[in-house]
Coordinates of C-alpha atoms and ligand atoms in Angstrom, one line a residue:
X2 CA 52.1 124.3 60.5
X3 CA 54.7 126.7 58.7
X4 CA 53.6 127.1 54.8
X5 CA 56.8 127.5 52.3
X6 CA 54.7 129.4 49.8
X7 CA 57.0 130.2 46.5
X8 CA 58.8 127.1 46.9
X9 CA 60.1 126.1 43.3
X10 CA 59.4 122.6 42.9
X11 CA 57.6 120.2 40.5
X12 CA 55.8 117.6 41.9
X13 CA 55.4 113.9 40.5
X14 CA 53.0 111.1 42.5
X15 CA 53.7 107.7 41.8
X16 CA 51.8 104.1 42.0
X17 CA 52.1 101.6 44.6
X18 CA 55.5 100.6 43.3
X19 CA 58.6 99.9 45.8
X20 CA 61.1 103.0 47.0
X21 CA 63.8 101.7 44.3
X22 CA 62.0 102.4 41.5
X23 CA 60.2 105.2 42.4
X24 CA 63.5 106.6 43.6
X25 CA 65.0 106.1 39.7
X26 CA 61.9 108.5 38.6
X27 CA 62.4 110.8 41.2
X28 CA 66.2 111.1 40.5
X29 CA 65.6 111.8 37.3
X30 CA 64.1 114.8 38.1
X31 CA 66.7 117.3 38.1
X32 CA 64.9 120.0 38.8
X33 CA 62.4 118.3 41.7
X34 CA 66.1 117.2 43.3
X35 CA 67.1 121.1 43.3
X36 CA 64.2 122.4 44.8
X37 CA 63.5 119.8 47.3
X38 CA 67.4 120.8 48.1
X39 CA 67.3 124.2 48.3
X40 CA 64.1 124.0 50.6
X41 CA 65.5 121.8 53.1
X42 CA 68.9 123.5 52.9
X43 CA 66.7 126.5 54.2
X44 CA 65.1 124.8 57.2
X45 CA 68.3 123.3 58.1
X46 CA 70.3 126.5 58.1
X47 CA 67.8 127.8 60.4
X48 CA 66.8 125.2 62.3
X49 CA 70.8 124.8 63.6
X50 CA 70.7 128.5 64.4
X51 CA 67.6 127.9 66.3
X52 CA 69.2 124.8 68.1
X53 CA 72.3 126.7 68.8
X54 CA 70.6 129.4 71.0
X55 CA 70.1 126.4 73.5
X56 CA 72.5 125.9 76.0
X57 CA 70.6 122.9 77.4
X58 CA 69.6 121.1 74.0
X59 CA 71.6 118.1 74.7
X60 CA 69.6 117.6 78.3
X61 CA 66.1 118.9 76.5
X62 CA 66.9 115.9 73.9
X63 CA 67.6 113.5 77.1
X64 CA 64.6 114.5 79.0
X65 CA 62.3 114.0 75.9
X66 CA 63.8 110.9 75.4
X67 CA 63.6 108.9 78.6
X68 CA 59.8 111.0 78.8
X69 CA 58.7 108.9 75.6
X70 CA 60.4 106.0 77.4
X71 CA 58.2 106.2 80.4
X72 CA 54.9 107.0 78.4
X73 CA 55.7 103.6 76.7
X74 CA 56.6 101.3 79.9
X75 CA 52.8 102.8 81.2
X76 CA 50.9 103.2 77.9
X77 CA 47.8 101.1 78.8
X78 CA 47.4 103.1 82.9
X79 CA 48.5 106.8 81.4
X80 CA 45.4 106.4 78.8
X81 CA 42.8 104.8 81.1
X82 CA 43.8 108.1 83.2
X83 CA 43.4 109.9 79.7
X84 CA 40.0 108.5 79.1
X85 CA 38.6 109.0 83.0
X86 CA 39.5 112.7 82.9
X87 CA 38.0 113.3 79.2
X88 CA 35.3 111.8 80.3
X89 CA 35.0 113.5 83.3
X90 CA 35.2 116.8 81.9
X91 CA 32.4 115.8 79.1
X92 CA 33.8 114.2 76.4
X93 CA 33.6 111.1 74.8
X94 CA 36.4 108.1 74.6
X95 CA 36.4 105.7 71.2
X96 CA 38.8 103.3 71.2
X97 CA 39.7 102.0 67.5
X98 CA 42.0 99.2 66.8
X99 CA 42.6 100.1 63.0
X100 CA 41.8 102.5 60.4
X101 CA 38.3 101.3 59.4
X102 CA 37.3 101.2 62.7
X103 CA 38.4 104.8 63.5
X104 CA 36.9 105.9 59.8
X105 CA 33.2 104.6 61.0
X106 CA 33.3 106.4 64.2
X107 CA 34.1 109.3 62.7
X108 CA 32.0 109.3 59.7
X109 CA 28.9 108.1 62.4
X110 CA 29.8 110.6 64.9
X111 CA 29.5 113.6 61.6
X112 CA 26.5 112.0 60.6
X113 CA 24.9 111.8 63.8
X114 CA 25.6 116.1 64.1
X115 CA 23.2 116.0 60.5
X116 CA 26.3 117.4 58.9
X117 CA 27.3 116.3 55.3
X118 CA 31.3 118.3 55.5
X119 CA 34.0 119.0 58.3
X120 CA 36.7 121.4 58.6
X121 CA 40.0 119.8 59.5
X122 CA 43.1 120.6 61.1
X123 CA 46.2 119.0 59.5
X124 CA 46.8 115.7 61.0
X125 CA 48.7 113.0 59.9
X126 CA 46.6 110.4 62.0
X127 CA 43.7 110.9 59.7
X128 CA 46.2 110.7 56.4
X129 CA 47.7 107.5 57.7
X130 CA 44.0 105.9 58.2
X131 CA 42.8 108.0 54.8
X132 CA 39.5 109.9 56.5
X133 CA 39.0 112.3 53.7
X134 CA 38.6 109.4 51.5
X135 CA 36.3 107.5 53.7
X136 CA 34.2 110.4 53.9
X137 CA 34.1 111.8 50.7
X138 CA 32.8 108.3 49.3
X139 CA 30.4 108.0 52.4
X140 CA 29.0 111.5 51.3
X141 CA 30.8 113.7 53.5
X142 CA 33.2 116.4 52.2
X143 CA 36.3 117.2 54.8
X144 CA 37.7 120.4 54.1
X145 CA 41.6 120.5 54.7
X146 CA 42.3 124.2 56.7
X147 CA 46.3 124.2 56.9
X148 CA 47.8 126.3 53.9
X149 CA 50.2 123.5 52.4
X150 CA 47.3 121.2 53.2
X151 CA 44.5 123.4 51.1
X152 CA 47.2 123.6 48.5
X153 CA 47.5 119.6 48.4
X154 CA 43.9 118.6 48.7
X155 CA 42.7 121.2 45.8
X156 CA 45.8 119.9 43.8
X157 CA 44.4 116.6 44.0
X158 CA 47.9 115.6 45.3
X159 CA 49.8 113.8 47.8
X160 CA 51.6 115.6 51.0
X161 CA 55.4 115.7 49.9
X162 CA 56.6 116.3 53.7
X163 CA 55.3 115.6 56.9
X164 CA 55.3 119.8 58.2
X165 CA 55.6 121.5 54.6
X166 CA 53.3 119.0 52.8
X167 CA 53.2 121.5 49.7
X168 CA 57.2 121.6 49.2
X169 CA 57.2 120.6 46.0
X170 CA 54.8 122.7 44.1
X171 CA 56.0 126.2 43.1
X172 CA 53.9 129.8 43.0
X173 CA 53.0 129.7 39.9
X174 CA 51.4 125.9 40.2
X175 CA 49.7 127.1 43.4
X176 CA 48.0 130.2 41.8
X177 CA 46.7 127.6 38.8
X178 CA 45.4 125.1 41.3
X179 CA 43.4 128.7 43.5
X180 CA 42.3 129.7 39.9
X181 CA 40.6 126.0 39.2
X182 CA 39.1 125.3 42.1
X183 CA 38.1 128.4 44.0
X184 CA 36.0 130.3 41.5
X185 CA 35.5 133.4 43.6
X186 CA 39.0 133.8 44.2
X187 CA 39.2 137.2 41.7
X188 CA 42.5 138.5 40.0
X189 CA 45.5 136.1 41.2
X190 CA 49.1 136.5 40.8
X191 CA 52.1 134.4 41.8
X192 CA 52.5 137.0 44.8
X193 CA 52.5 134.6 48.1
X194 CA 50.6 137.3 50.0
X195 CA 48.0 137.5 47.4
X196 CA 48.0 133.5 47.5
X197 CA 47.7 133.6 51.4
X198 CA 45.0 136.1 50.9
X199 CA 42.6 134.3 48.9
X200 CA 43.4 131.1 50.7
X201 CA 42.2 133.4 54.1
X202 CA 38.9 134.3 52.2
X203 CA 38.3 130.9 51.1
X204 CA 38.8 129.1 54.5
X205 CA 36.7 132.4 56.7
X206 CA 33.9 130.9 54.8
X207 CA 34.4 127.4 55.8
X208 CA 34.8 128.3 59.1
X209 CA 31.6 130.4 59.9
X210 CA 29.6 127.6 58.5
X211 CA 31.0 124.6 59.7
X212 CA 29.5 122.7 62.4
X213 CA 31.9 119.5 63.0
X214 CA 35.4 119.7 63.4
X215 CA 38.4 116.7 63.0
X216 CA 41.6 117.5 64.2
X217 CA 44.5 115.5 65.6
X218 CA 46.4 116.0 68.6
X219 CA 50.6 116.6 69.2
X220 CA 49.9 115.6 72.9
X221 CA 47.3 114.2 74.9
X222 CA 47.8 114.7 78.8
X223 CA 46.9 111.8 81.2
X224 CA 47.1 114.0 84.4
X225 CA 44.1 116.2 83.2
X226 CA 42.1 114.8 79.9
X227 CA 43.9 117.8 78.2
X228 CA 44.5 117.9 74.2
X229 CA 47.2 119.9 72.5
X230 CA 47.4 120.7 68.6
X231 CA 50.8 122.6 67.9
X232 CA 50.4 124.5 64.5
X233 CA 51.7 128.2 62.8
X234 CA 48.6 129.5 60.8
X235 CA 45.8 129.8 63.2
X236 CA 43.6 127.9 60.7
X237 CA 43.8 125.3 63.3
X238 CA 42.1 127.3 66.5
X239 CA 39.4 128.3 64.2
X240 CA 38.9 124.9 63.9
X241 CA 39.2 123.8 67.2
X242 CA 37.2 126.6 68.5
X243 CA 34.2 127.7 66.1
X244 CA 32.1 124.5 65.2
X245 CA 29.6 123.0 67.9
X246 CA 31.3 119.7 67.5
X247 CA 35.3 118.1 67.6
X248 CA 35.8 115.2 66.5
X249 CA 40.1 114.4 67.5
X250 CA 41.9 111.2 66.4
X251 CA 45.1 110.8 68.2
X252 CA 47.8 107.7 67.9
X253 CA 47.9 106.4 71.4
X254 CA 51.3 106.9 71.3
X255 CA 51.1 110.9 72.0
X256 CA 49.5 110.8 75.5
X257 CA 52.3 112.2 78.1
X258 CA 52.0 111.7 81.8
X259 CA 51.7 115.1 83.0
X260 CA 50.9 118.6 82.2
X261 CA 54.2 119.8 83.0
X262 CA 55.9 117.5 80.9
X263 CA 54.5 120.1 78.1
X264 CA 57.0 122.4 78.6
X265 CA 60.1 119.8 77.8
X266 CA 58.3 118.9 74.3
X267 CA 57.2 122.5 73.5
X268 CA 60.9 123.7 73.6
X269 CA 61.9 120.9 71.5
X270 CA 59.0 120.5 69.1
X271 CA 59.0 124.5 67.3
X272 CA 62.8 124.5 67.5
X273 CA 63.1 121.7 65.6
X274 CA 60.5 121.8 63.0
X275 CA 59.8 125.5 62.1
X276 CA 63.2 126.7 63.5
X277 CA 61.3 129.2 66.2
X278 CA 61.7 129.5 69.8
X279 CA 58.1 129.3 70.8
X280 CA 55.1 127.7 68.5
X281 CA 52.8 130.5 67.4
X282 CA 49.5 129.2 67.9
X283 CA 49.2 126.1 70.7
X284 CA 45.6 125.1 71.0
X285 CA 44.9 123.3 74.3
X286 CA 41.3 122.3 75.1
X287 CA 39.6 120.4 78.1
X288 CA 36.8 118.4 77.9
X289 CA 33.7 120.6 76.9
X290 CA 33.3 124.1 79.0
X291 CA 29.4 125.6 78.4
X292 CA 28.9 128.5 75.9
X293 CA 32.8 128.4 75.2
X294 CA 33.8 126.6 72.0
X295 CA 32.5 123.2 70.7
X296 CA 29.4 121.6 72.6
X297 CA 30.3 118.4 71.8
X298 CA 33.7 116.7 72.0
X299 CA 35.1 113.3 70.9
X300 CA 38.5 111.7 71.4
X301 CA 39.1 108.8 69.0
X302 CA 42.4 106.5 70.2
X303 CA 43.8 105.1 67.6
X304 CA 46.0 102.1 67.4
X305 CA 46.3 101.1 64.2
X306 CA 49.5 98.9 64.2
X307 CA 51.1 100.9 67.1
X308 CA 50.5 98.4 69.8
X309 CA 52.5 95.9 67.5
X310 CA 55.7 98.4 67.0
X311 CA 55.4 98.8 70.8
X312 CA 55.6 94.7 71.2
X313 CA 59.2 95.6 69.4
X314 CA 62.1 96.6 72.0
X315 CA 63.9 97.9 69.1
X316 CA 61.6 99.4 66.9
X317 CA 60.0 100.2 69.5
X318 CA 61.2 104.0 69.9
X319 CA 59.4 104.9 66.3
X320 CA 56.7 105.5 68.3
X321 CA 59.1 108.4 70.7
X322 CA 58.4 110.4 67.2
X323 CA 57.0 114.2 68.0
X324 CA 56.3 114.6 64.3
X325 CA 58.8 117.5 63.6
X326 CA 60.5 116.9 60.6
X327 CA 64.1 117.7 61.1
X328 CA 65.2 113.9 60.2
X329 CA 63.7 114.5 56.5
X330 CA 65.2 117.6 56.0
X331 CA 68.9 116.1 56.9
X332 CA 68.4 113.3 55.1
X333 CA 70.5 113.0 51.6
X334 CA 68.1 110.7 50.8
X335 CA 65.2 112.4 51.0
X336 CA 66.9 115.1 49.5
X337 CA 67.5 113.8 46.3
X338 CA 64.1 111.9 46.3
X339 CA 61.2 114.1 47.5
X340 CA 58.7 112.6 49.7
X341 CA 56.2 110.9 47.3
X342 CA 59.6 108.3 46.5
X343 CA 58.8 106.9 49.5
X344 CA 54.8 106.0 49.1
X345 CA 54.0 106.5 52.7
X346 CA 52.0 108.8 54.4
X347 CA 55.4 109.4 56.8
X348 CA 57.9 109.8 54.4
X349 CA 61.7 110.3 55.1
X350 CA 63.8 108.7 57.7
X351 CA 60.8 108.2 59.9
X352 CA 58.5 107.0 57.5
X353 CA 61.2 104.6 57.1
X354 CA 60.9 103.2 60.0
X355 CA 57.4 103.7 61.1
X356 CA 55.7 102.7 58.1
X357 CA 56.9 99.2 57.8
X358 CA 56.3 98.8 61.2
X359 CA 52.8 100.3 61.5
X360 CA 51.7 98.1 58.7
X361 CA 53.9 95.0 59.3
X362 CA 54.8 94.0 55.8
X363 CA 54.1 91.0 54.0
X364 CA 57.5 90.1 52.2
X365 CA 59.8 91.4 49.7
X366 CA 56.9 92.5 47.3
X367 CA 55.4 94.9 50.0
X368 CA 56.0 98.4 48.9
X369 CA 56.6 99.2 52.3
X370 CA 59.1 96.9 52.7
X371 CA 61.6 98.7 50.7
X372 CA 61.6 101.5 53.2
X373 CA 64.4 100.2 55.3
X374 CA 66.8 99.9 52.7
X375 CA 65.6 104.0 51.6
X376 CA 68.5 105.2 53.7
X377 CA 72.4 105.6 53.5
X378 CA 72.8 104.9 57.3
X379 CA 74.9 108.2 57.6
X380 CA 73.4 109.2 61.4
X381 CA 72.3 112.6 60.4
X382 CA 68.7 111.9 61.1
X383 CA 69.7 110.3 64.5
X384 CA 71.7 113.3 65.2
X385 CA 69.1 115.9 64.5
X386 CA 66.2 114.1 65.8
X387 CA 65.1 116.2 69.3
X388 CA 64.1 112.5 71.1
X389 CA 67.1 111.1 70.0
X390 CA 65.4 108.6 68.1
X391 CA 68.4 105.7 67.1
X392 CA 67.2 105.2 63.4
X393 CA 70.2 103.8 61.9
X394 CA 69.9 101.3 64.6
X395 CA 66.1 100.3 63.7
X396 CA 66.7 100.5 60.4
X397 CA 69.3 97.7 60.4
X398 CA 67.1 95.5 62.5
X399 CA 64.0 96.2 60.1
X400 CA 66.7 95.4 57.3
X401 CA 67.7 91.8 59.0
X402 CA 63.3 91.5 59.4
X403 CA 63.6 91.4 55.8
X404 CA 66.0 89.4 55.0
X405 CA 64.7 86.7 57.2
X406 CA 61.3 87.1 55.8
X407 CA 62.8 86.9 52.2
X408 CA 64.2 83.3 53.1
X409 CA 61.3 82.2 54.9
X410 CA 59.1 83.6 52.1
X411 CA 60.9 81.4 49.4
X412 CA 61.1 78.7 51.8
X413 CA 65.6 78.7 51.4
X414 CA 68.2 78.7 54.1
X415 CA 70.1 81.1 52.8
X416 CA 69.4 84.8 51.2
X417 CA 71.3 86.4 47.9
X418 CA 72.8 88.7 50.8
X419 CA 73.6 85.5 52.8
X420 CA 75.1 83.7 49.7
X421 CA 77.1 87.0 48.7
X422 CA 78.8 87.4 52.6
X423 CA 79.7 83.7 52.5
X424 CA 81.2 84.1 49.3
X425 CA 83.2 87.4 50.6
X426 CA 83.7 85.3 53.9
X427 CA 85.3 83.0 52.1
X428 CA 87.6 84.8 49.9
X429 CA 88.7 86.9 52.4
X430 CA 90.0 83.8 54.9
X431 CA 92.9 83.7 53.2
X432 CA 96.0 85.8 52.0
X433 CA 95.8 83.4 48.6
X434 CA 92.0 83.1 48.0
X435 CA 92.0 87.2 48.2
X436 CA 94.7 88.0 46.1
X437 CA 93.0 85.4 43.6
X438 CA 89.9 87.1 44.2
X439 CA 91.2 90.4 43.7
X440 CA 92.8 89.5 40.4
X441 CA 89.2 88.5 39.5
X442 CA 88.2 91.7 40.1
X443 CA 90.9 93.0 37.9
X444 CA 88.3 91.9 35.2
X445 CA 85.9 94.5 36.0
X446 CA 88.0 96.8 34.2
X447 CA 86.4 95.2 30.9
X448 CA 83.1 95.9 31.8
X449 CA 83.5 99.3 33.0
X450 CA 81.8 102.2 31.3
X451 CA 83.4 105.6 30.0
X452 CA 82.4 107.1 33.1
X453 CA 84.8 104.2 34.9
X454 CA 81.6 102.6 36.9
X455 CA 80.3 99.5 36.9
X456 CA 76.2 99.9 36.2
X457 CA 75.0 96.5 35.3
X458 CA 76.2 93.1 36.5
X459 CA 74.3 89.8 35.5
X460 CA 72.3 87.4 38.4
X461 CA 72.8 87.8 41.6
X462 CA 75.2 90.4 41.4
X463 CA 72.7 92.7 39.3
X464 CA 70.8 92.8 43.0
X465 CA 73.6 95.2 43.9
X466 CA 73.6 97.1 40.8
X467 CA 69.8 97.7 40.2
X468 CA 70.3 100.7 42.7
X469 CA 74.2 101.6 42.7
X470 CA 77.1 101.9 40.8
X471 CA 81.0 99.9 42.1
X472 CA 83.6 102.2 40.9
X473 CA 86.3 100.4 38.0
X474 CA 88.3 98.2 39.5
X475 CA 92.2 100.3 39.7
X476 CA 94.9 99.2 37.0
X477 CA 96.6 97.9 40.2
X478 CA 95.5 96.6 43.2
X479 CA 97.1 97.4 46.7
X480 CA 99.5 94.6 46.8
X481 CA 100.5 95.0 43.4
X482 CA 101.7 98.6 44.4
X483 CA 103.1 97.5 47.7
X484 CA 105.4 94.9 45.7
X485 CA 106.5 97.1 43.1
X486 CA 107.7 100.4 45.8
X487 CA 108.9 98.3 48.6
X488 CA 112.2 96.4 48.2
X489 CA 111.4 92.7 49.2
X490 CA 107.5 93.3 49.8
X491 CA 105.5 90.2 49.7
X492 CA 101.8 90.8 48.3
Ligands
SF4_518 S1 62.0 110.8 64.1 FE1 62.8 112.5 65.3 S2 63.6 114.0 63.9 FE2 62.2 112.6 62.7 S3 60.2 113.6 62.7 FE3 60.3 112.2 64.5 S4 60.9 113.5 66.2 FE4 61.4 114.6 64.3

């Protein structure tokens, strides 16, 4: 995965609190908001200009799309196939339902080797189920081998972004975290390739003397038992290719029916993350091949909450994601916020939608909850998304989950959104209740600040206005103009 080394950015990790409030903290953070901005402004620029070059994009997007479709109407028969021809070419299947299940076979299948540490190629599988923390506190240290990774895990940090996880730390902040924690590092300066050199010196050694591997997997084909990891550095294929044994978890959700069906996703996939035409280093590996590469090979499946967002026809398509990033880095949201605002291993627009969904949330307390309201429903992410992904659209129905939840939670007919449409239902029936009601309004006016918004309104109202401003009601409301230009006009 591309590194942004000499990104200028501060970065600030949170508690388990909900996306509101750890939005307020991150929005105070003038400078975070800049550099987050510039960096995404950067990808975006170039990702367009990569898109651009495409005459076919549109149908690329519309193959990838009715592909993901098909690979969900036949999950269960495409990964039996996947399994027999892993299996048949000598690796192992483990099916896990959840994370604890996948952490054991993992952690069993490291211990089994005689190993105590593992090299690992970024994954977001193994963040979402939290393997290095498993391991670590079963006495097994995993070793991240992605740059941005190396930079988070020795940071004792939290990814920021799903394909530049180390967006918001600056040079300066990375050459103080290779100072700390790699004592052999020698001189450092703030220079990226001295950064990326010492990083290379650091990780050559972990790599000779590795024997177990975990990685994750971009694709999985069904046709042949094949495994694809899609990455930028290289750190990856060492990875894949140098220890005696591989231990990959994969979502179920990234098996494709054929090997052919490759070539639609690996157009699409570098485009739209790293803005290139082709991905620099595509590792694909079959089953286990004698003197060539690892000995031993293990395929974990991983459900974890993905059969549940599949039982969903319209959250369904969360699971269509090809992990790219370009939804995040359109997202005004995001932008303003940073990724660790959101609390979620996927942050973003997608994290918005998958999270909740992967975990199924338990009410209006649920961190993860909050996720479908972390969006201003503007269509950017659906427009940049290469599967064409309908966010917007999930994210209203996760939005009306919630609400329902909230009134079934507090055991009432009707929510404070209910009660507030009613109200405006009412009011706006008739020509006399509305120009009451806007007279009512008029009164805002009182309680406006200098800056002519409205920041704080008492119970219910205050729901709204713990997270946005309403602008000062005008001196003089539509009608009242109308009446006074128009000869005869009736308000
Ligand atoms: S939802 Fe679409 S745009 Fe966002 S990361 Fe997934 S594939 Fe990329």
């Amino acid at each position: 995965m591309t590194t942004f080394l000499g990104t200028p950015g501060v970065g600030n990790l949170r508690g388990d609190e909900s996306f509101p409030k750890a939005a307020r903290t991150a929005l105070a953070d003038s400078q975070l908001r800049r550099n987050i901005g510039h960096a995404t402004h950067t990808i975006r620029t170039k990702r367009l200009a990569a898109v651009a070059e495409c005459d076919d994009w549109e149908q690329l997007r519309a193959a990838g799309s009715a592909l993901k479709q098909d690979v969900m109407a036949r999950l269960p028969e495409l990964l039996e196939q996947l399994e027999s021809n892993v299996t048949r070419r000598g690796g192992v299947v483990h099916w896990a339902r959840d994370g604890e299940e996948a952490n054991r076979i993992v952690a069993d299948l490291i211990r089994a080797t005689g190993s105590g540490e593992v090299v690992k190629v970024k994954s977001m599988a193994t963040q979402e189920i939290g393997l290095n923390e498993y391991l670590e506190a079963n006495g097994i240290a995993a070793f991240e081998t992605d740059l941005a990774e190396l930079i988070v895990q020795l940071g004792h940090d939290k990814p920021s972004h799903i394909l530049v996880p180390a967006i918001h730390r600056n040079r300066a902040e990375i050459r103080e975290i290779f100072d700390r924690e790699m004592p052999d590092a020698g001189e450092l300066t703030d220079e990226p390739r001295v950064l990326a050199m010492a990083a290379r010196a650091h990780l050559r050694r972990k790599f000779l003397t590795a024997k177990v591997a975990v990685s994750g997997a971009n694709f999985g084909v069904a046709e042949t038992g094949t495994l694809a990891v899609v990455e930028s550095e290289g750190n990856g294929r060492m990875c894949l290719t140098l220890p005696q044994t591989l231990i990959t978890v994969m979502g179920i959700e990234k098996v494709v029916p054929s090997f052919t069906d490759l070539e639609v996703f690996m157009q699409l996939l570098p485009r739209s993350s790293t803005a290139e035409r082709m991905n620099p280093y595509t590792s694909m590996w079959t089953g286990v091949h004698p003197g060539d590469g690892p000995q031993e090979f293990h395929l974990v499946l991983l459900d974890n909450g993905r059969t549940r967002v599949l039982a969903d026809e319209v959250g369904r398509p969360a699971l269509h994601c090809i992990r790219c990033s370009a939804c995040l880095n359109v997202c005004p949201v995001y932008e303003r916020t940073g990724g660790h605002a959101y609390g979620s291993v996927y942050p973003g627009p997608i994290g918005a939608i998958l999270s909740p969904q992967l975990t199924g949330t338990t009410g209006h307390n649920d961190p993860n909850a909050s996720l479908p309201f972390a969006s201003s429903l503007c269509g950017a992410c659906f427009e940049a998304c290469p599967v064409r992904i309908d966010i917007p659209t999930i994210l209203v129905h996760l939005r009306a989950q919630q609400v329902d939840q909230e009134r079934t939670g507090r055991g009432v007919l009707f929510s404070g959104q209910d009660l507030a449409m009613k109200a405006a239902g009412w009011a706006m029936a008739g020509a006399g209740r509305f120009a009451l009601a806007e007279k009512a309004l008029g009164a805002g006016r009182l309680i406006a600040g200098r800056d002519h918004r409205i920041s704080a309104l008492p119970w219910p109202a205050s729901k709204w206005t713990a997270s946005r401003d309403i602008p000062e009601p005008p001196a003089e409301t539509f009608r009242q103009w109308w009446n006074r230009t128009h000869e005869g006009g009736r308000g």
